[in-house]
PDB file of C-alpha atoms in Angstrom:
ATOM      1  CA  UNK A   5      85.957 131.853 113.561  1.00 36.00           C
ATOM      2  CA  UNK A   6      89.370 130.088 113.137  1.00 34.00           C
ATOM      3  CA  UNK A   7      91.040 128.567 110.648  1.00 35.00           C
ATOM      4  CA  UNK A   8      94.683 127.132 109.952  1.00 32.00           C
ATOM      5  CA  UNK A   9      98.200 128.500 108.756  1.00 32.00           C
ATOM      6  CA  UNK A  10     101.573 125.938 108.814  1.00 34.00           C
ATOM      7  CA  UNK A  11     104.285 126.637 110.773  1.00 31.00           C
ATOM      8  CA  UNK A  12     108.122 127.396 110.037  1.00 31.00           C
ATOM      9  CA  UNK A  13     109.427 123.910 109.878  1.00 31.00           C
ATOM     10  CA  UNK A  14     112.944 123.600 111.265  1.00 31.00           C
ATOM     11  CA  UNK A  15     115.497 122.688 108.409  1.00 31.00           C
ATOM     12  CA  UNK A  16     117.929 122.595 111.465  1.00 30.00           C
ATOM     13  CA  UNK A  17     115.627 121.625 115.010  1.00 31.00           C
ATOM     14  CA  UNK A  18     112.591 120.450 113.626  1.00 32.00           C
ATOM     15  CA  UNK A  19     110.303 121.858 116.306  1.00 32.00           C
ATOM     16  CA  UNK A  20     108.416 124.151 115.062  1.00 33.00           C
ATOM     17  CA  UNK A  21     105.666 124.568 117.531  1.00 29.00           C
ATOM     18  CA  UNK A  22     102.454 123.392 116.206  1.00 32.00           C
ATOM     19  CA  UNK A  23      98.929 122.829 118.129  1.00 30.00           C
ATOM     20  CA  UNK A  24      98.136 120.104 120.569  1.00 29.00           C
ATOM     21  CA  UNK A  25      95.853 117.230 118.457  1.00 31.00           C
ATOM     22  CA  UNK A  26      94.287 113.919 119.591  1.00 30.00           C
ATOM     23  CA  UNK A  27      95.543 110.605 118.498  1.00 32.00           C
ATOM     24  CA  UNK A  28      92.667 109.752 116.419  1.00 32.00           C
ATOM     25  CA  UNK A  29      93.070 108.358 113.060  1.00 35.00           C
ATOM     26  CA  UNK A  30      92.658 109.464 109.384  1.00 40.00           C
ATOM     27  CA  UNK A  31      90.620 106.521 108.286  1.00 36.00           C
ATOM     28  CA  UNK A  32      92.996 103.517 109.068  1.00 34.00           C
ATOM     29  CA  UNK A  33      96.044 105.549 109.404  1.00 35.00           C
ATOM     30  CA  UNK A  34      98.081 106.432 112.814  1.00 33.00           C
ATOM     31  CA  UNK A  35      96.255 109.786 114.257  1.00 35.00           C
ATOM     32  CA  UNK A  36      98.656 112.813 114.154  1.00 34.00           C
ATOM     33  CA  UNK A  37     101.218 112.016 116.892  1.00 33.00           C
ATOM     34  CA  UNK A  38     101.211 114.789 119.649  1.00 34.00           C
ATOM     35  CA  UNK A  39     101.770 117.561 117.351  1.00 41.00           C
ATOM     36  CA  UNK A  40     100.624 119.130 113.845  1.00 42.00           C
ATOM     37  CA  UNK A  41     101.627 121.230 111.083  1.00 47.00           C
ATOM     38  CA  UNK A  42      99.088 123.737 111.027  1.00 54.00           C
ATOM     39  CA  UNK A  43      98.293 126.368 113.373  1.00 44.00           C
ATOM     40  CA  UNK A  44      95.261 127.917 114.636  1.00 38.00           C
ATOM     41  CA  UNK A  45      94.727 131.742 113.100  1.00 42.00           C
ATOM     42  CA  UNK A  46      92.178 134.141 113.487  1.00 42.00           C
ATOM     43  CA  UNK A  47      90.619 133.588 109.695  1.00 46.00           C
ATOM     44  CA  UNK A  48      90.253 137.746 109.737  1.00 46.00           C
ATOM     45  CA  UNK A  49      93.838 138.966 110.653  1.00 41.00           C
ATOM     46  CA  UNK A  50      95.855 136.026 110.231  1.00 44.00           C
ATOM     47  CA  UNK A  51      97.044 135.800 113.437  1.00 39.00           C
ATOM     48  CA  UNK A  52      97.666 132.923 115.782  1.00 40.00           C
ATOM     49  CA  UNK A  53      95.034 132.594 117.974  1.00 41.00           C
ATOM     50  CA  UNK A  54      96.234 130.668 121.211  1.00 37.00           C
ATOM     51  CA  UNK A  55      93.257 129.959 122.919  1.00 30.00           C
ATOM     52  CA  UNK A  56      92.383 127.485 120.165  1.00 36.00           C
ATOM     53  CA  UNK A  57      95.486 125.598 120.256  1.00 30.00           C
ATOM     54  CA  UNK A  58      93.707 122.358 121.604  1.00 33.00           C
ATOM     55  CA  UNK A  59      91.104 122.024 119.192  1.00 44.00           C
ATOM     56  CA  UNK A  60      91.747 118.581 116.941  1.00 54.00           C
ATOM     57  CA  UNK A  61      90.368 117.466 113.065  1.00 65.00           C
ATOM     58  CA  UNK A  62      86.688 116.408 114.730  1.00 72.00           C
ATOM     59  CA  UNK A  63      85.128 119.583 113.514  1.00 82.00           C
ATOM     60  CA  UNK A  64      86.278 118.665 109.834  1.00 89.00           C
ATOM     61  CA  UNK A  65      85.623 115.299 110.097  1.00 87.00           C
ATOM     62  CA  UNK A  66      82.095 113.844 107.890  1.00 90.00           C
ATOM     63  CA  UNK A  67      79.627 111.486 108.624  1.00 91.00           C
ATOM     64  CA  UNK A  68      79.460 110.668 105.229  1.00 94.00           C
ATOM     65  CA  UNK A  69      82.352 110.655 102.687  1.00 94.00           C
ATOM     66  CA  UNK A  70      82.896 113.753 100.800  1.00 96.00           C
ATOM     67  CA  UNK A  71      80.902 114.097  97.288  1.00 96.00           C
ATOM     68  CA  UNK A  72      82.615 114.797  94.333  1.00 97.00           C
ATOM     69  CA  UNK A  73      81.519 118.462  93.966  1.00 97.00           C
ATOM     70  CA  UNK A  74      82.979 119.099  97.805  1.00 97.00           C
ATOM     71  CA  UNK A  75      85.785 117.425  97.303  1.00 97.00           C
ATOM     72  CA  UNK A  76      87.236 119.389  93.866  1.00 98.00           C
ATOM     73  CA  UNK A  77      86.102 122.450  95.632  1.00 97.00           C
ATOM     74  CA  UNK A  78      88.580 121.741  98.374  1.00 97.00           C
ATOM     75  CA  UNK A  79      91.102 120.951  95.917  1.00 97.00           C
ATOM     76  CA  UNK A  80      90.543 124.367  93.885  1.00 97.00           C
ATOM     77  CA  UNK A  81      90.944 126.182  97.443  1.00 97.00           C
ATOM     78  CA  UNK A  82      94.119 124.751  98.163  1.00 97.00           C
ATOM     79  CA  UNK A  83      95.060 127.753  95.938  1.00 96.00           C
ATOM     80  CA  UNK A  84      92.879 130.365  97.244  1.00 96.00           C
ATOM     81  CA  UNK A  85      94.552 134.007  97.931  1.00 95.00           C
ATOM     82  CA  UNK A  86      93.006 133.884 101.315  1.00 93.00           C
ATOM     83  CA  UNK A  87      95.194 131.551 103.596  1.00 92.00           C
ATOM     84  CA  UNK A  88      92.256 130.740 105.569  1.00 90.00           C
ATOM     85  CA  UNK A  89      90.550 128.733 102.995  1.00 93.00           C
ATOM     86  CA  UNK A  90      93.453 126.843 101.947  1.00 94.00           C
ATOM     87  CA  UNK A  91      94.364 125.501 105.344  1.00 91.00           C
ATOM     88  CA  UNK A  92      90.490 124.676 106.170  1.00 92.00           C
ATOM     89  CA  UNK A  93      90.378 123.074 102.414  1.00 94.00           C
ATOM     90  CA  UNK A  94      93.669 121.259 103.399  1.00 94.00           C
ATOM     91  CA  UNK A  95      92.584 120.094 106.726  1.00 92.00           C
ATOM     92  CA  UNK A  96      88.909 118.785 104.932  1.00 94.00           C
ATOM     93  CA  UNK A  97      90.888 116.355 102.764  1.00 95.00           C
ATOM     94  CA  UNK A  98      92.807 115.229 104.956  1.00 93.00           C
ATOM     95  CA  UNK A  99      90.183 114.663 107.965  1.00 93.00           C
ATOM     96  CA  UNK A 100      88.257 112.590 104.850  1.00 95.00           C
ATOM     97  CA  UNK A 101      90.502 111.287 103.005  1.00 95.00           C
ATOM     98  CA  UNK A 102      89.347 109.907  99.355  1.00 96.00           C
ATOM     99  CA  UNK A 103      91.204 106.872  97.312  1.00 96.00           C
ATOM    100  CA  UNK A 104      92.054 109.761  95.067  1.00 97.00           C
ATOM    101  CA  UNK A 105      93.443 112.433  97.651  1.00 98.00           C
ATOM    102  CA  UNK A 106      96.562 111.647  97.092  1.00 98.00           C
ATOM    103  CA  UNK A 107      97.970 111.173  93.937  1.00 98.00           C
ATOM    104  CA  UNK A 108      95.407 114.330  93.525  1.00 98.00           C
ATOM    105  CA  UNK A 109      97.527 115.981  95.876  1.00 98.00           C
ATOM    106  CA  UNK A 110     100.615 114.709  94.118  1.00 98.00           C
ATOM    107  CA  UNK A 111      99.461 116.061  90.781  1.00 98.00           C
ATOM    108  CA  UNK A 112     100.216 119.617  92.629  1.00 98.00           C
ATOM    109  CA  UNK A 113     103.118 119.136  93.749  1.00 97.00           C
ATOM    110  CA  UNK A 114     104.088 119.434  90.151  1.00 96.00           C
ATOM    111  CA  UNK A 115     102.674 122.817  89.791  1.00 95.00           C
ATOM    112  CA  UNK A 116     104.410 125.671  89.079  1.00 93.00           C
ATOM    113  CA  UNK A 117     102.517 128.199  91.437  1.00 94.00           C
ATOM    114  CA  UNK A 118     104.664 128.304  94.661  1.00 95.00           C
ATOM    115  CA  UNK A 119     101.499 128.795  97.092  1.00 96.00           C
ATOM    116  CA  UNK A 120      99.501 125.473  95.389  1.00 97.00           C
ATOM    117  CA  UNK A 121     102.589 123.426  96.255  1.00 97.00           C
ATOM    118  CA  UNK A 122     103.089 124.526  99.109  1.00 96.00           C
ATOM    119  CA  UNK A 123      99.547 123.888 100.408  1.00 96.00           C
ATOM    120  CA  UNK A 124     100.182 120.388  99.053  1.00 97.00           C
ATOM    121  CA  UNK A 125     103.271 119.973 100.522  1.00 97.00           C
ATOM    122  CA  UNK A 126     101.305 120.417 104.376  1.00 94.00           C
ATOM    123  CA  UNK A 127      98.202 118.546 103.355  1.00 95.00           C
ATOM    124  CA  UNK A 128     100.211 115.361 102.272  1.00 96.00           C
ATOM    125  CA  UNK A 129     102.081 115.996 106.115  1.00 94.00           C
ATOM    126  CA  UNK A 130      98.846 116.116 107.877  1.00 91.00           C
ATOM    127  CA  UNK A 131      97.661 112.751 106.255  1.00 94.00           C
ATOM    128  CA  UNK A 132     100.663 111.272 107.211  1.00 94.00           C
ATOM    129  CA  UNK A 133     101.983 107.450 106.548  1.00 94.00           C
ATOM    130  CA  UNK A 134      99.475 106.635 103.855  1.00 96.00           C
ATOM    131  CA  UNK A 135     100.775 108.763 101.727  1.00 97.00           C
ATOM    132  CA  UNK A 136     104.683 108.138 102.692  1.00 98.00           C
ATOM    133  CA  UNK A 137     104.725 105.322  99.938  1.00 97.00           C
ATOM    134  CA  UNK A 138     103.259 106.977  97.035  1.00 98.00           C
ATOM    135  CA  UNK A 139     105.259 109.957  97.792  1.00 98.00           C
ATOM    136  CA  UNK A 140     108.423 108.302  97.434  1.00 98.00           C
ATOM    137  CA  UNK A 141     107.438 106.738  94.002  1.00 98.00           C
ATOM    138  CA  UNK A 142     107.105 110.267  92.792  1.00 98.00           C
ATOM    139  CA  UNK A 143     110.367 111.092  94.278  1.00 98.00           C
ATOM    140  CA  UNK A 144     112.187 108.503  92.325  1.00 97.00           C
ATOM    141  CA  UNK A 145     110.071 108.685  89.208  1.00 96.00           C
ATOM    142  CA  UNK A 146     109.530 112.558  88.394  1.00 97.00           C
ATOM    143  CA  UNK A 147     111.996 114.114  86.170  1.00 95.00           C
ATOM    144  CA  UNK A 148     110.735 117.799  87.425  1.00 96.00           C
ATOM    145  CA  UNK A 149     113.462 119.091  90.051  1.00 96.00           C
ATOM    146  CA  UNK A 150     110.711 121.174  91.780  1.00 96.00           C
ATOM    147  CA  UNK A 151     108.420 118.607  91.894  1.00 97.00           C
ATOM    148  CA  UNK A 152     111.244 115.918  93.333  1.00 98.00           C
ATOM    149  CA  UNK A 153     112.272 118.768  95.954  1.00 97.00           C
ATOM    150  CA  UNK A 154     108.702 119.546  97.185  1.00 97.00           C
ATOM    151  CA  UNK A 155     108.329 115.637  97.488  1.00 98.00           C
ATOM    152  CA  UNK A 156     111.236 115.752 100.266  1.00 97.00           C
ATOM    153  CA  UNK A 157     109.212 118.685 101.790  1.00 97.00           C
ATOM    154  CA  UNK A 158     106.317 116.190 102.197  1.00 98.00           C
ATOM    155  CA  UNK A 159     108.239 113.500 103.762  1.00 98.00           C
ATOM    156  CA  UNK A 160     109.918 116.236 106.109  1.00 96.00           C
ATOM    157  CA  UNK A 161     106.119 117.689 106.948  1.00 95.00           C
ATOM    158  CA  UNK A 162     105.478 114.037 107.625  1.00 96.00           C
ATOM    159  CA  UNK A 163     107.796 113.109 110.202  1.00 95.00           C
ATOM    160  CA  UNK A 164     108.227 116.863 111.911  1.00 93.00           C
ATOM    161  CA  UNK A 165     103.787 116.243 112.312  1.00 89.00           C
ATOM    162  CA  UNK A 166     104.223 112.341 113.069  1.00 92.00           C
ATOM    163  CA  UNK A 167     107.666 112.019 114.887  1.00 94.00           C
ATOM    164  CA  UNK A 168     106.393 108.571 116.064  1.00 94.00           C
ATOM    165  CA  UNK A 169     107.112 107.117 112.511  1.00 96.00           C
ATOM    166  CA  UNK A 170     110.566 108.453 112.880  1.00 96.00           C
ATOM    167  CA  UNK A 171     112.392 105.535 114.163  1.00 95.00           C
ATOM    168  CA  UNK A 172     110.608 102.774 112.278  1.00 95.00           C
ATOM    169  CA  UNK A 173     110.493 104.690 108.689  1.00 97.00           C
ATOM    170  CA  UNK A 174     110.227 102.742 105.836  1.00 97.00           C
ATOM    171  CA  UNK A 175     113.521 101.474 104.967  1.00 97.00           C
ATOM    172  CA  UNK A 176     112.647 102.452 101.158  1.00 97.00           C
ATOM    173  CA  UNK A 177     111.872 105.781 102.082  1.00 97.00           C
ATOM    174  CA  UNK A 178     115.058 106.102 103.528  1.00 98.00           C
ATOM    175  CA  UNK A 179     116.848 104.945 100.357  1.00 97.00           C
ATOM    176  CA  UNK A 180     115.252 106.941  98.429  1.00 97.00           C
ATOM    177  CA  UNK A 181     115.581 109.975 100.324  1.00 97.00           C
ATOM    178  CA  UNK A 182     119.465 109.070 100.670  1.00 96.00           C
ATOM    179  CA  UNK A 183     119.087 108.602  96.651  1.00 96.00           C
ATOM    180  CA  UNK A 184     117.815 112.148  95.912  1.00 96.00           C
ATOM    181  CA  UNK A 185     121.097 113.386  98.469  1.00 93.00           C
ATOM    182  CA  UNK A 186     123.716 112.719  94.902  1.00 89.00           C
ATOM    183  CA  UNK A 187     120.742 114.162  92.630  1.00 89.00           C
ATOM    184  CA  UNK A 188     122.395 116.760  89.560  1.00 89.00           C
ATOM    185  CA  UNK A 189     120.142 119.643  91.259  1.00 93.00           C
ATOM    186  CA  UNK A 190     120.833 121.490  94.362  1.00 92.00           C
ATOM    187  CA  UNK A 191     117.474 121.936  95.511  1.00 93.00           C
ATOM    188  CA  UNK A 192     116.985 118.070  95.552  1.00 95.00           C
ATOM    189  CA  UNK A 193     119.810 117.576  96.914  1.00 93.00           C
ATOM    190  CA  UNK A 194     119.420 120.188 100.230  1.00 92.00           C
ATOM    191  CA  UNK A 195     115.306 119.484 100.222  1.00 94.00           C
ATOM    192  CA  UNK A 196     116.893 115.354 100.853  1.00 95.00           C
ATOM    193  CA  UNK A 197     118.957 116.963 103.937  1.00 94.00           C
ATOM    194  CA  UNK A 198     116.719 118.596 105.318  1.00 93.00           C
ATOM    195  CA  UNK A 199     114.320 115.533 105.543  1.00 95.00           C
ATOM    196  CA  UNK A 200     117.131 113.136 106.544  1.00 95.00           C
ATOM    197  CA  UNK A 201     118.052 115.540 109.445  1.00 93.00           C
ATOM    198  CA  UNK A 202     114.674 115.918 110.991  1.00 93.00           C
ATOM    199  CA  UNK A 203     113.925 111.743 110.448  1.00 95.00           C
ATOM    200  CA  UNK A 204     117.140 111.002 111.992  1.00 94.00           C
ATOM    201  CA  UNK A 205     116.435 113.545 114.897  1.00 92.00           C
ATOM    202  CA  UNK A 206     114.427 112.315 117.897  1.00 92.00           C
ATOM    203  CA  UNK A 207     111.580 114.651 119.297  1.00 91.00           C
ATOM    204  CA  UNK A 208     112.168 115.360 123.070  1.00 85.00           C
ATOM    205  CA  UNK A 209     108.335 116.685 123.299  1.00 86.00           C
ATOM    206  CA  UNK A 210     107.383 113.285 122.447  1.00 89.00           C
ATOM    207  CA  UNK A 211     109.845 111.098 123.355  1.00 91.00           C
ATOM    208  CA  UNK A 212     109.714 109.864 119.858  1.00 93.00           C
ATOM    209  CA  UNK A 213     113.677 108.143 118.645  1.00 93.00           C
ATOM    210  CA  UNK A 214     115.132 109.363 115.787  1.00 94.00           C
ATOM    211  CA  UNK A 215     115.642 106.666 112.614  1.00 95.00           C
ATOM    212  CA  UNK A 216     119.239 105.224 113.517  1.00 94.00           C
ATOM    213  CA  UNK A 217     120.302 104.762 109.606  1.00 96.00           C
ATOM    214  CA  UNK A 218     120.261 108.353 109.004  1.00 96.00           C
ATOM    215  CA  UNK A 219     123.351 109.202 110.829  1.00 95.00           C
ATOM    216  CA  UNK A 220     125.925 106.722 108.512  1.00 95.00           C
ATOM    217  CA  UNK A 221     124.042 108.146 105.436  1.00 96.00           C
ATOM    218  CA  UNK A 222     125.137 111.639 105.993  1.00 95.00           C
ATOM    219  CA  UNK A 223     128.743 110.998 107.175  1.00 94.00           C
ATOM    220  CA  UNK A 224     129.103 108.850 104.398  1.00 94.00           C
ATOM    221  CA  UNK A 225     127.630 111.682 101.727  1.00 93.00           C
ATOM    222  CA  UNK A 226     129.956 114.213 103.250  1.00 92.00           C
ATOM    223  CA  UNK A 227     132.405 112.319 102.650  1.00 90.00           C
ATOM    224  CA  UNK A 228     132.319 111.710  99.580  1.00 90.00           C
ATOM    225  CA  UNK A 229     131.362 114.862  98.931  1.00 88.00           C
ATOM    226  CA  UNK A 230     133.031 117.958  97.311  1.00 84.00           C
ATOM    227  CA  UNK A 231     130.572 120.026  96.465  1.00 85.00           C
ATOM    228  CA  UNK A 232     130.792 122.783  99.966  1.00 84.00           C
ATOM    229  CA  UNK A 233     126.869 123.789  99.463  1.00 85.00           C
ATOM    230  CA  UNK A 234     126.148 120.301  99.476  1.00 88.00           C
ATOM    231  CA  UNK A 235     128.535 119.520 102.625  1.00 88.00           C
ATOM    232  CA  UNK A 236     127.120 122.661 104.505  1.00 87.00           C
ATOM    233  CA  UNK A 237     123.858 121.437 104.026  1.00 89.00           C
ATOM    234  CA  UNK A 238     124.546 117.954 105.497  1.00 92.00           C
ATOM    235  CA  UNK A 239     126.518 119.854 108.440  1.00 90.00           C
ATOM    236  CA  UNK A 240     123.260 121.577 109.309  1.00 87.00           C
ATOM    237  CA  UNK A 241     121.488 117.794 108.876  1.00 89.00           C
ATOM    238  CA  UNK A 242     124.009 116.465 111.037  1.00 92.00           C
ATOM    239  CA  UNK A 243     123.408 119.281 113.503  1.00 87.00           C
ATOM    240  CA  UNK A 244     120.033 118.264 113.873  1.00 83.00           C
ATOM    241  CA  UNK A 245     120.887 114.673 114.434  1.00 90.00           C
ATOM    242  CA  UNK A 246     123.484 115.840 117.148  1.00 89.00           C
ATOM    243  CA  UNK A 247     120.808 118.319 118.885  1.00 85.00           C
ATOM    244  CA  UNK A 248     118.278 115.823 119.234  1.00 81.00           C
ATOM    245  CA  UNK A 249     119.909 112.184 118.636  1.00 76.00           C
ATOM    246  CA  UNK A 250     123.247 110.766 118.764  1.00 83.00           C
ATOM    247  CA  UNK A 251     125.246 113.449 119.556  1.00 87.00           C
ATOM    248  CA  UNK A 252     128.347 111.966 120.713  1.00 90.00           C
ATOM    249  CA  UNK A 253     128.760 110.055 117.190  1.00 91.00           C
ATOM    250  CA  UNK A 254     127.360 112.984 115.701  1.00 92.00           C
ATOM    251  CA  UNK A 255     130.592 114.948 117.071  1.00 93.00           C
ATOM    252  CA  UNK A 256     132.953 112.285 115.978  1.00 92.00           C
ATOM    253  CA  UNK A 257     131.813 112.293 112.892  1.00 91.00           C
ATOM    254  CA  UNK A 258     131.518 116.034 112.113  1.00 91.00           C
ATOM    255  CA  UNK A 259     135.182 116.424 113.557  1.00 90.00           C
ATOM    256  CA  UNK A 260     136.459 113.661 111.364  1.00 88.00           C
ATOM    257  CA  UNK A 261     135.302 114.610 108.098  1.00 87.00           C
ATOM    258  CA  UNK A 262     136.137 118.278 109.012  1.00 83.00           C
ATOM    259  CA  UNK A 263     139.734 117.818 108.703  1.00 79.00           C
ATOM    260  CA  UNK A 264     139.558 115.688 105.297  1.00 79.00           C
ATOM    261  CA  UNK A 265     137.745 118.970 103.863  1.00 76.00           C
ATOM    262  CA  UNK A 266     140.279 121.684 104.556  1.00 70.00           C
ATOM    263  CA  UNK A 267     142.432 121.258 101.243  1.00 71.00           C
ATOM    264  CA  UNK A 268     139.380 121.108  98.681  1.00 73.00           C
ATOM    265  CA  UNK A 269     137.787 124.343  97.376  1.00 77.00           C
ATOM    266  CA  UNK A 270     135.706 125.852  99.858  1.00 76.00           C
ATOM    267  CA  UNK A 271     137.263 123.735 102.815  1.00 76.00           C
ATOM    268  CA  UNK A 272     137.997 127.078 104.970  1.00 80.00           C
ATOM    269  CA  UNK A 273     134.456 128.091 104.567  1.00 82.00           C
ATOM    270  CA  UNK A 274     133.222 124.533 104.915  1.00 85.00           C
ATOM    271  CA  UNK A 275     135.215 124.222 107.859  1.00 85.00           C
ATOM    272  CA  UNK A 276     133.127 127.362 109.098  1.00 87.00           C
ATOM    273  CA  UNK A 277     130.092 126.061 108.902  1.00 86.00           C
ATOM    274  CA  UNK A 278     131.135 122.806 110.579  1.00 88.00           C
ATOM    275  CA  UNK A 279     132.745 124.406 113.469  1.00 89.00           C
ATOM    276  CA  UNK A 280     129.755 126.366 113.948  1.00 88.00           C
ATOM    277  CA  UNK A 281     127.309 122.711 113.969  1.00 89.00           C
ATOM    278  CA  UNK A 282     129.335 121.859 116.428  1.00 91.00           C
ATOM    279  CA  UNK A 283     130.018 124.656 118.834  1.00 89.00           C
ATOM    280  CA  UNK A 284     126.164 124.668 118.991  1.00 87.00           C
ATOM    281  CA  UNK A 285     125.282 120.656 119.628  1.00 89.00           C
ATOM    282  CA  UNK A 286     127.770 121.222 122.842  1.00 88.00           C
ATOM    283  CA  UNK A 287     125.854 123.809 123.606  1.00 84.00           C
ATOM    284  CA  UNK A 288     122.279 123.030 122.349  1.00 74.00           C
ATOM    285  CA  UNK A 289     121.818 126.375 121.336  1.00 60.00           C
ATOM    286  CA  UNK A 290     119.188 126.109 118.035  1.00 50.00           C
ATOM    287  CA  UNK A 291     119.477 128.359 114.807  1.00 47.00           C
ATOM    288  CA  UNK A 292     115.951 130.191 113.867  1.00 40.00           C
ATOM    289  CA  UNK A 293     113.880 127.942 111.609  1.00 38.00           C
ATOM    290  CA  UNK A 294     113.232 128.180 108.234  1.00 40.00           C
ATOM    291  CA  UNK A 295     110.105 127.928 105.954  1.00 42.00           C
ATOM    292  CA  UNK A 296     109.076 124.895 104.434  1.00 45.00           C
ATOM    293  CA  UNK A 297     108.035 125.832 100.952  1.00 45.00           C
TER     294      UNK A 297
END
């Protein structure tokens, strides 16, 4: 037997390496793009099992819709101690999705258990653009920092698992994710980065374009910027952007604002990090990925 674990998702390259799916749909929505954001493990050791890698949603889709009593057991498992159940519970919602999946699955994301949230976090990514808009409403509306930060996570599980939508992203989604980038708290405010980077990135397994208004919203946040955490963080967005986008206005920019840095607090290391973002879109050598949580 097999079941499902998600995937490091790149806060720098975005390509994580998830299984191969088919283009079928979640009711009436687009059908995960060529790639996903859970991977195939052996449900005993918790391993990646690669000769499953092809397998798509069918098995977990339902002739009929899912009854109450199945469908708040899925919703209990998303917090199960084995990581087996959570990723099969996470794939059943979202293979049938309900009127109420979502904003259930939105009512976790303001959870305090880490491993709940998480699993909500990948669940809302594998439904994908239906639940882009209601996402965003929670994003603008919740005054819980953890809950706002796992909200970007969503939106960056979304387009890393559908990098079709990149290019054409809601324009409101956009704005709100370049709202949450001058947020009070730091988590918001590197969770927005990380999102912008990977939606303004294009996907070379796909083909997929990254969203061209991303790249003036992060030159124009660093620099205004002069907060360094904040500014390294939109270095390693704009890193993305120049591995797998624009890079020749990605440079430009990076080198620009570099030099308007060097005299604030920080500007040496700043200028570090920057250097660094650039030395490796020249080179398109990738940094290791980090976890999505």
């Amino acid at each position: 037997m097999v079941g499902f674990v998600g995937p490091c998702l790149s806060s720098w390259s975005g390509t994580g390496r998830p299984c191969t799916v088919s283009r079928r749909g979640v009711g009436n929505a687009p059908r995960y793009g060529g790639r996903y954001p859970l991977r195939l493990v052996s449900a005993n050791s918790g391993v990646p099992n690669d000769a499953t890698e092809g397998d798509t949603l069918e098995q977990f889709r339902r002739d009929t819709p899912l009854s109450e009593e199945e469908f708040q057991g899925c919703l209990r498992r998303l917090d199960h101690v084995n990581a087996f159940q959570r990723q099969k519970a996470s794939l059943t919602l979202a293979a049938n999705l309900r009127s109420d999946t979502i904003p259930e699955l939105l009512k976790l994301l303001e959870q305090t258990e880490t491993r709940v949230r998480r699993q909500a976090v990948q669940t809302l990514g594998v439904i994908g653009s239906p639940a882009i808009s209601a996402v965003c409403s929670l994003l603008a509306t919740s005054e819980n920092p953890t809950t706002r930060a796992s909200c970007c996570k969503s939106l960056t599980a979304i387009v890393t698992s559908f990098p079709e939508l990149r290019e054409t992203f809601p324009s409101d989604a956009v704005d709100t994710l370049r709202h949450a980038l001058v947020q009070a708290d730091p988590v918001i405010r590197i969770s927005a980065c990380i999102s912008l980077g990977e939606l303004g990135s294009a996907d070379s397994e796909t083909g997929s374009r990254g969203n061209p208004k991303v790249l003036p919203i992060l030159l124009q946040a660093l620099r205004d910027t002069e907060d360094i955490a904040l500014a390294s963080s939109l270095a390693g967005a704009l890193g993305t952007i120049g591995m797998h986008g624009d890079k020749d206005a990605t440079l430009k920019g990076l080198r620009e604002v570099m030099e308007t840095k060097s005299s604030i607090e920080g500007g040496e290391y700043f200028r570090e990090i920057a250097e660094s973002c650039i030395e490796r879109i020249e080179s398109g050598l990738m940094r290791p990925s980090k976890e999505l949580v």
